[in-house]
Amino acid sequence: SGTAITNVHVDNKPAGWKIFQGGIYGRYFGPELAYVDLGEVSTTFDATSTDVGQLLEGSAELLSVSAVALSAVARYPVSQRFSFFGKVGAFYWDSNSEARVSGGAGQFSLSDDDGVDLTWGVGGECYLIEVPAVGRLGVRVEWERYAPDDTDVDFLSGALVLRFGK
């Protein structure tokens, strides 16, 4: 296609973050709403091409993804302080990719894509201390799978959790 690519470097910044809120009905089930930033990936390379637009369209991938997820969470309390959980839900995601081209070709916006896909995960919570008149403070560790546009993204996170009430 008239393209030569050299000096490829991929910089994966997998550090994402999440903020969530949920509830528990009874001891076992509840909803969870979350906003998730799954990190970003940047790639640099040297190329010569007779068609810069075709080169960039062919190299477009999910470079940054953020999502809003709504999940159903099932908990299994092992003790008064510790529980395991599993969850499944849907997430609305938005991804962006762009390219900057030197040599006079300028900047191209490759894609601004979005969609709704399935998410699921497992984890555990351990409540460490009682906070008077508020609830319990604890920690949470979980693994989640997001699959925007058929691209699997695993998200491992730790969180400080404040649970209101008993």
PDB file of C-alpha atoms in Angstrom:
ATOM      1  CA  SER A   1       0.000   0.000   0.000  1.00  0.00           C
ATOM      2  CA  GLY A   2       3.018   2.302  -0.263  1.00  0.00           C
ATOM      3  CA  THR A   3       3.690   2.392   3.505  1.00  0.00           C
ATOM      4  CA  ALA A   4       6.914   1.741   5.443  1.00  0.00           C
ATOM      5  CA  ILE A   5       6.670   1.667   9.273  1.00  0.00           C
ATOM      6  CA  THR A   6       9.714   1.664  11.602  1.00  0.00           C
ATOM      7  CA  ASN A   7      10.633   2.555  15.215  1.00  0.00           C
ATOM      8  CA  VAL A   8       7.340   1.432  16.793  1.00  0.00           C
ATOM      9  CA  HIS A   9       6.931   2.257  20.512  1.00  0.00           C
ATOM     10  CA  VAL A  10       3.817   1.462  22.580  1.00  0.00           C
ATOM     11  CA  ASP A  11       3.295   3.338  25.872  1.00  0.00           C
ATOM     12  CA  ASN A  12       0.539   1.617  27.842  1.00  0.00           C
ATOM     13  CA  LYS A  13      -0.715   3.718  30.769  1.00  0.00           C
ATOM     14  CA  PRO A  14      -3.017   1.182  32.350  1.00  0.00           C
ATOM     15  CA  ALA A  15      -3.619   3.203  35.514  1.00  0.00           C
ATOM     16  CA  GLY A  16      -7.340   3.827  35.523  1.00  0.00           C
ATOM     17  CA  TRP A  17      -9.708   4.833  38.275  1.00  0.00           C
ATOM     18  CA  LYS A  18     -13.284   4.294  39.339  1.00  0.00           C
ATOM     19  CA  ILE A  19     -15.869   5.895  41.580  1.00  0.00           C
ATOM     20  CA  PHE A  20     -18.935   3.883  42.552  1.00  0.00           C
ATOM     21  CA  GLN A  21     -22.025   3.841  44.713  1.00  0.00           C
ATOM     22  CA  GLY A  22     -24.187   0.880  45.575  1.00  0.00           C
ATOM     23  CA  GLY A  23     -26.661  -0.538  47.994  1.00  0.00           C
ATOM     24  CA  ILE A  24     -27.562  -3.838  49.627  1.00  0.00           C
ATOM     25  CA  TYR A  25     -31.084  -5.189  49.921  1.00  0.00           C
ATOM     26  CA  GLY A  26     -31.194  -7.780  52.660  1.00  0.00           C
ATOM     27  CA  ARG A  27     -27.767  -9.390  53.026  1.00  0.00           C
ATOM     28  CA  TYR A  28     -27.160 -10.691  49.520  1.00  0.00           C
ATOM     29  CA  PHE A  29     -28.137  -8.444  46.598  1.00  0.00           C
ATOM     30  CA  GLY A  30     -27.863  -4.861  45.460  1.00  0.00           C
ATOM     31  CA  PRO A  31     -27.255  -2.497  42.548  1.00  0.00           C
ATOM     32  CA  GLU A  32     -24.031  -0.631  41.814  1.00  0.00           C
ATOM     33  CA  LEU A  33     -23.487   2.441  39.638  1.00  0.00           C
ATOM     34  CA  ALA A  34     -19.925   3.332  38.619  1.00  0.00           C
ATOM     35  CA  TYR A  35     -17.930   5.723  36.458  1.00  0.00           C
ATOM     36  CA  VAL A  36     -14.720   4.087  35.190  1.00  0.00           C
ATOM     37  CA  ASP A  37     -11.708   5.504  33.365  1.00  0.00           C
ATOM     38  CA  LEU A  38      -9.830   2.508  31.924  1.00  0.00           C
ATOM     39  CA  GLY A  39      -6.547   4.302  31.170  1.00  0.00           C
ATOM     40  CA  GLU A  40      -4.979   5.029  27.791  1.00  0.00           C
ATOM     41  CA  VAL A  41      -2.497   3.691  25.268  1.00  0.00           C
ATOM     42  CA  SER A  42      -0.284   5.744  22.971  1.00  0.00           C
ATOM     43  CA  THR A  43       1.785   4.465  20.061  1.00  0.00           C
ATOM     44  CA  THR A  44       4.506   6.289  18.187  1.00  0.00           C
ATOM     45  CA  PHE A  45       6.159   5.194  14.971  1.00  0.00           C
ATOM     46  CA  ASP A  46       7.980   6.526  11.944  1.00  0.00           C
ATOM     47  CA  ALA A  47       6.275   5.974   8.608  1.00  0.00           C
ATOM     48  CA  THR A  48       6.310   7.017   5.011  1.00  0.00           C
ATOM     49  CA  SER A  49       3.088   6.705   3.118  1.00  0.00           C
ATOM     50  CA  THR A  50       1.497   7.772  -0.114  1.00  0.00           C
ATOM     51  CA  ASP A  51      -1.901   8.010   1.667  1.00  0.00           C
ATOM     52  CA  VAL A  52      -1.630   9.315   5.261  1.00  0.00           C
ATOM     53  CA  GLY A  53      -5.406   9.077   5.847  1.00  0.00           C
ATOM     54  CA  GLN A  54      -5.456   5.383   4.898  1.00  0.00           C
ATOM     55  CA  LEU A  55      -2.421   4.687   7.109  1.00  0.00           C
ATOM     56  CA  LEU A  56      -4.057   6.321  10.127  1.00  0.00           C
ATOM     57  CA  GLU A  57      -7.494   4.733   9.614  1.00  0.00           C
ATOM     58  CA  GLY A  58      -5.821   1.318   9.427  1.00  0.00           C
ATOM     59  CA  SER A  59      -3.966   1.899  12.685  1.00  0.00           C
ATOM     60  CA  ALA A  60      -6.877   3.245  14.780  1.00  0.00           C
ATOM     61  CA  GLU A  61      -7.512   1.329  18.007  1.00  0.00           C
ATOM     62  CA  LEU A  62      -9.190   2.103  21.328  1.00  0.00           C
ATOM     63  CA  LEU A  63      -6.718   4.598  22.775  1.00  0.00           C
ATOM     64  CA  SER A  64      -8.693   5.899  25.750  1.00  0.00           C
ATOM     65  CA  VAL A  65     -11.937   4.551  27.155  1.00  0.00           C
ATOM     66  CA  SER A  66     -14.294   5.777  29.870  1.00  0.00           C
ATOM     67  CA  ALA A  67     -17.567   4.150  30.895  1.00  0.00           C
ATOM     68  CA  VAL A  68     -20.665   4.352  33.071  1.00  0.00           C
ATOM     69  CA  ALA A  69     -21.660   0.925  34.413  1.00  0.00           C
ATOM     70  CA  LEU A  70     -24.806  -0.336  36.110  1.00  0.00           C
ATOM     71  CA  SER A  71     -24.412  -3.773  37.704  1.00  0.00           C
ATOM     72  CA  ALA A  72     -26.334  -6.244  39.829  1.00  0.00           C
ATOM     73  CA  VAL A  73     -24.158  -7.421  42.729  1.00  0.00           C
ATOM     74  CA  ALA A  74     -24.608 -10.714  44.606  1.00  0.00           C
ATOM     75  CA  ARG A  75     -22.788 -10.952  47.963  1.00  0.00           C
ATOM     76  CA  TYR A  76     -21.894 -13.905  50.123  1.00  0.00           C
ATOM     77  CA  PRO A  77     -21.054 -12.815  53.696  1.00  0.00           C
ATOM     78  CA  VAL A  78     -18.408 -15.127  55.172  1.00  0.00           C
ATOM     79  CA  SER A  79     -18.428 -13.321  58.504  1.00  0.00           C
ATOM     80  CA  GLN A  80     -19.713 -10.079  60.025  1.00  0.00           C
ATOM     81  CA  ARG A  81     -16.700  -8.244  58.538  1.00  0.00           C
ATOM     82  CA  PHE A  82     -15.867 -10.081  55.303  1.00  0.00           C
ATOM     83  CA  SER A  83     -17.826 -10.957  52.151  1.00  0.00           C
ATOM     84  CA  PHE A  84     -17.187 -12.145  48.617  1.00  0.00           C
ATOM     85  CA  PHE A  85     -19.191 -10.765  45.706  1.00  0.00           C
ATOM     86  CA  GLY A  86     -19.828 -11.284  42.028  1.00  0.00           C
ATOM     87  CA  LYS A  87     -21.443  -8.862  39.652  1.00  0.00           C
ATOM     88  CA  VAL A  88     -22.775  -8.564  36.140  1.00  0.00           C
ATOM     89  CA  GLY A  89     -24.101  -5.540  34.314  1.00  0.00           C
ATOM     90  CA  ALA A  90     -24.042  -3.274  31.307  1.00  0.00           C
ATOM     91  CA  PHE A  91     -21.811  -0.322  30.613  1.00  0.00           C
ATOM     92  CA  TYR A  92     -22.033   2.605  28.243  1.00  0.00           C
ATOM     93  CA  TRP A  93     -18.538   3.403  26.972  1.00  0.00           C
ATOM     94  CA  ASP A  94     -16.948   6.203  24.998  1.00  0.00           C
ATOM     95  CA  SER A  95     -13.561   5.878  23.303  1.00  0.00           C
ATOM     96  CA  ASN A  96     -11.389   8.442  21.606  1.00  0.00           C
ATOM     97  CA  SER A  97      -8.398   8.140  19.325  1.00  0.00           C
ATOM     98  CA  GLU A  98      -6.402  10.740  17.471  1.00  0.00           C
ATOM     99  CA  ALA A  99      -3.149  11.099  15.575  1.00  0.00           C
ATOM    100  CA  ARG A 100      -0.614  13.857  15.244  1.00  0.00           C
ATOM    101  CA  VAL A 101       1.419  13.739  12.081  1.00  0.00           C
ATOM    102  CA  SER A 102       4.651  15.639  11.573  1.00  0.00           C
ATOM    103  CA  GLY A 103       5.960  16.672   8.177  1.00  0.00           C
ATOM    104  CA  GLY A 104       3.142  19.052   7.295  1.00  0.00           C
ATOM    105  CA  ALA A 105       0.212  16.587   7.364  1.00  0.00           C
ATOM    106  CA  GLY A 106      -1.363  18.078  10.525  1.00  0.00           C
ATOM    107  CA  GLN A 107      -3.617  16.401  13.099  1.00  0.00           C
ATOM    108  CA  PHE A 108      -6.347  13.867  12.406  1.00  0.00           C
ATOM    109  CA  SER A 109      -9.211  12.796  14.634  1.00  0.00           C
ATOM    110  CA  LEU A 110      -9.517   9.078  13.950  1.00  0.00           C
ATOM    111  CA  SER A 111     -12.580   8.120  15.917  1.00  0.00           C
ATOM    112  CA  ASP A 112     -14.946   9.040  18.673  1.00  0.00           C
ATOM    113  CA  ASP A 113     -16.834   5.805  19.208  1.00  0.00           C
ATOM    114  CA  ASP A 114     -19.292   4.600  21.825  1.00  0.00           C
ATOM    115  CA  GLY A 115     -21.521   1.659  22.618  1.00  0.00           C
ATOM    116  CA  VAL A 116     -23.152  -0.517  25.260  1.00  0.00           C
ATOM    117  CA  ASP A 117     -21.621  -3.855  26.265  1.00  0.00           C
ATOM    118  CA  LEU A 118     -21.569  -6.425  29.055  1.00  0.00           C
ATOM    119  CA  THR A 119     -19.334  -6.202  32.147  1.00  0.00           C
ATOM    120  CA  TRP A 120     -18.759  -8.661  34.984  1.00  0.00           C
ATOM    121  CA  GLY A 121     -16.438  -9.122  37.946  1.00  0.00           C
ATOM    122  CA  VAL A 122     -15.622 -10.717  41.296  1.00  0.00           C
ATOM    123  CA  GLY A 123     -14.091  -9.453  44.516  1.00  0.00           C
ATOM    124  CA  GLY A 124     -14.072  -9.230  48.268  1.00  0.00           C
ATOM    125  CA  GLU A 125     -14.780  -6.640  50.956  1.00  0.00           C
ATOM    126  CA  CYS A 126     -13.440  -6.462  54.497  1.00  0.00           C
ATOM    127  CA  TYR A 127     -14.865  -3.925  56.959  1.00  0.00           C
ATOM    128  CA  LEU A 128     -12.200  -2.862  59.429  1.00  0.00           C
ATOM    129  CA  ILE A 129     -13.710  -0.323  61.799  1.00  0.00           C
ATOM    130  CA  GLU A 130     -17.081   0.995  62.971  1.00  0.00           C
ATOM    131  CA  VAL A 131     -17.589   4.714  62.400  1.00  0.00           C
ATOM    132  CA  PRO A 132     -19.977   5.987  65.121  1.00  0.00           C
ATOM    133  CA  ALA A 133     -23.322   7.288  63.824  1.00  0.00           C
ATOM    134  CA  VAL A 134     -22.264   6.589  60.204  1.00  0.00           C
ATOM    135  CA  GLY A 135     -21.527   2.937  59.441  1.00  0.00           C
ATOM    136  CA  ARG A 136     -18.463   0.852  58.678  1.00  0.00           C
ATOM    137  CA  LEU A 137     -15.168   1.624  56.943  1.00  0.00           C
ATOM    138  CA  GLY A 138     -13.386  -1.065  54.983  1.00  0.00           C
ATOM    139  CA  VAL A 139     -11.382  -2.090  51.937  1.00  0.00           C
ATOM    140  CA  ARG A 140     -12.435  -3.725  48.694  1.00  0.00           C
ATOM    141  CA  VAL A 141     -10.439  -5.587  46.047  1.00  0.00           C
ATOM    142  CA  GLU A 142     -11.990  -6.625  42.752  1.00  0.00           C
ATOM    143  CA  TRP A 143     -11.342  -7.768  39.206  1.00  0.00           C
ATOM    144  CA  GLU A 144     -13.664  -6.641  36.419  1.00  0.00           C
ATOM    145  CA  ARG A 145     -13.834  -7.340  32.697  1.00  0.00           C
ATOM    146  CA  TYR A 146     -14.987  -4.675  30.257  1.00  0.00           C
ATOM    147  CA  ALA A 147     -15.202  -5.429  26.526  1.00  0.00           C
ATOM    148  CA  PRO A 148     -15.733  -2.198  24.567  1.00  0.00           C
ATOM    149  CA  ASP A 149     -15.959  -2.846  20.833  1.00  0.00           C
ATOM    150  CA  ASP A 150     -14.912  -6.511  21.364  1.00  0.00           C
ATOM    151  CA  THR A 151     -11.613  -5.470  23.015  1.00  0.00           C
ATOM    152  CA  ASP A 152     -11.157  -7.144  26.430  1.00  0.00           C
ATOM    153  CA  VAL A 153     -10.000  -4.782  29.183  1.00  0.00           C
ATOM    154  CA  ASP A 154      -9.282  -6.291  32.621  1.00  0.00           C
ATOM    155  CA  PHE A 155      -9.571  -3.840  35.503  1.00  0.00           C
ATOM    156  CA  LEU A 156      -8.047  -4.764  38.879  1.00  0.00           C
ATOM    157  CA  SER A 157      -8.788  -2.267  41.626  1.00  0.00           C
ATOM    158  CA  GLY A 158      -8.591  -1.608  45.330  1.00  0.00           C
ATOM    159  CA  ALA A 159     -10.865   0.801  47.123  1.00  0.00           C
ATOM    160  CA  LEU A 160     -11.666   2.358  50.460  1.00  0.00           C
ATOM    161  CA  VAL A 161     -15.359   1.711  51.181  1.00  0.00           C
ATOM    162  CA  LEU A 162     -17.731   3.497  53.545  1.00  0.00           C
ATOM    163  CA  ARG A 163     -20.922   1.547  54.152  1.00  0.00           C
ATOM    164  CA  PHE A 164     -23.698   3.550  55.769  1.00  0.00           C
ATOM    165  CA  GLY A 165     -25.793   1.835  58.428  1.00  0.00           C
ATOM    166  CA  LYS A 166     -25.146  -1.567  59.969  1.00  0.00           C
TER     167      LYS A 166
END
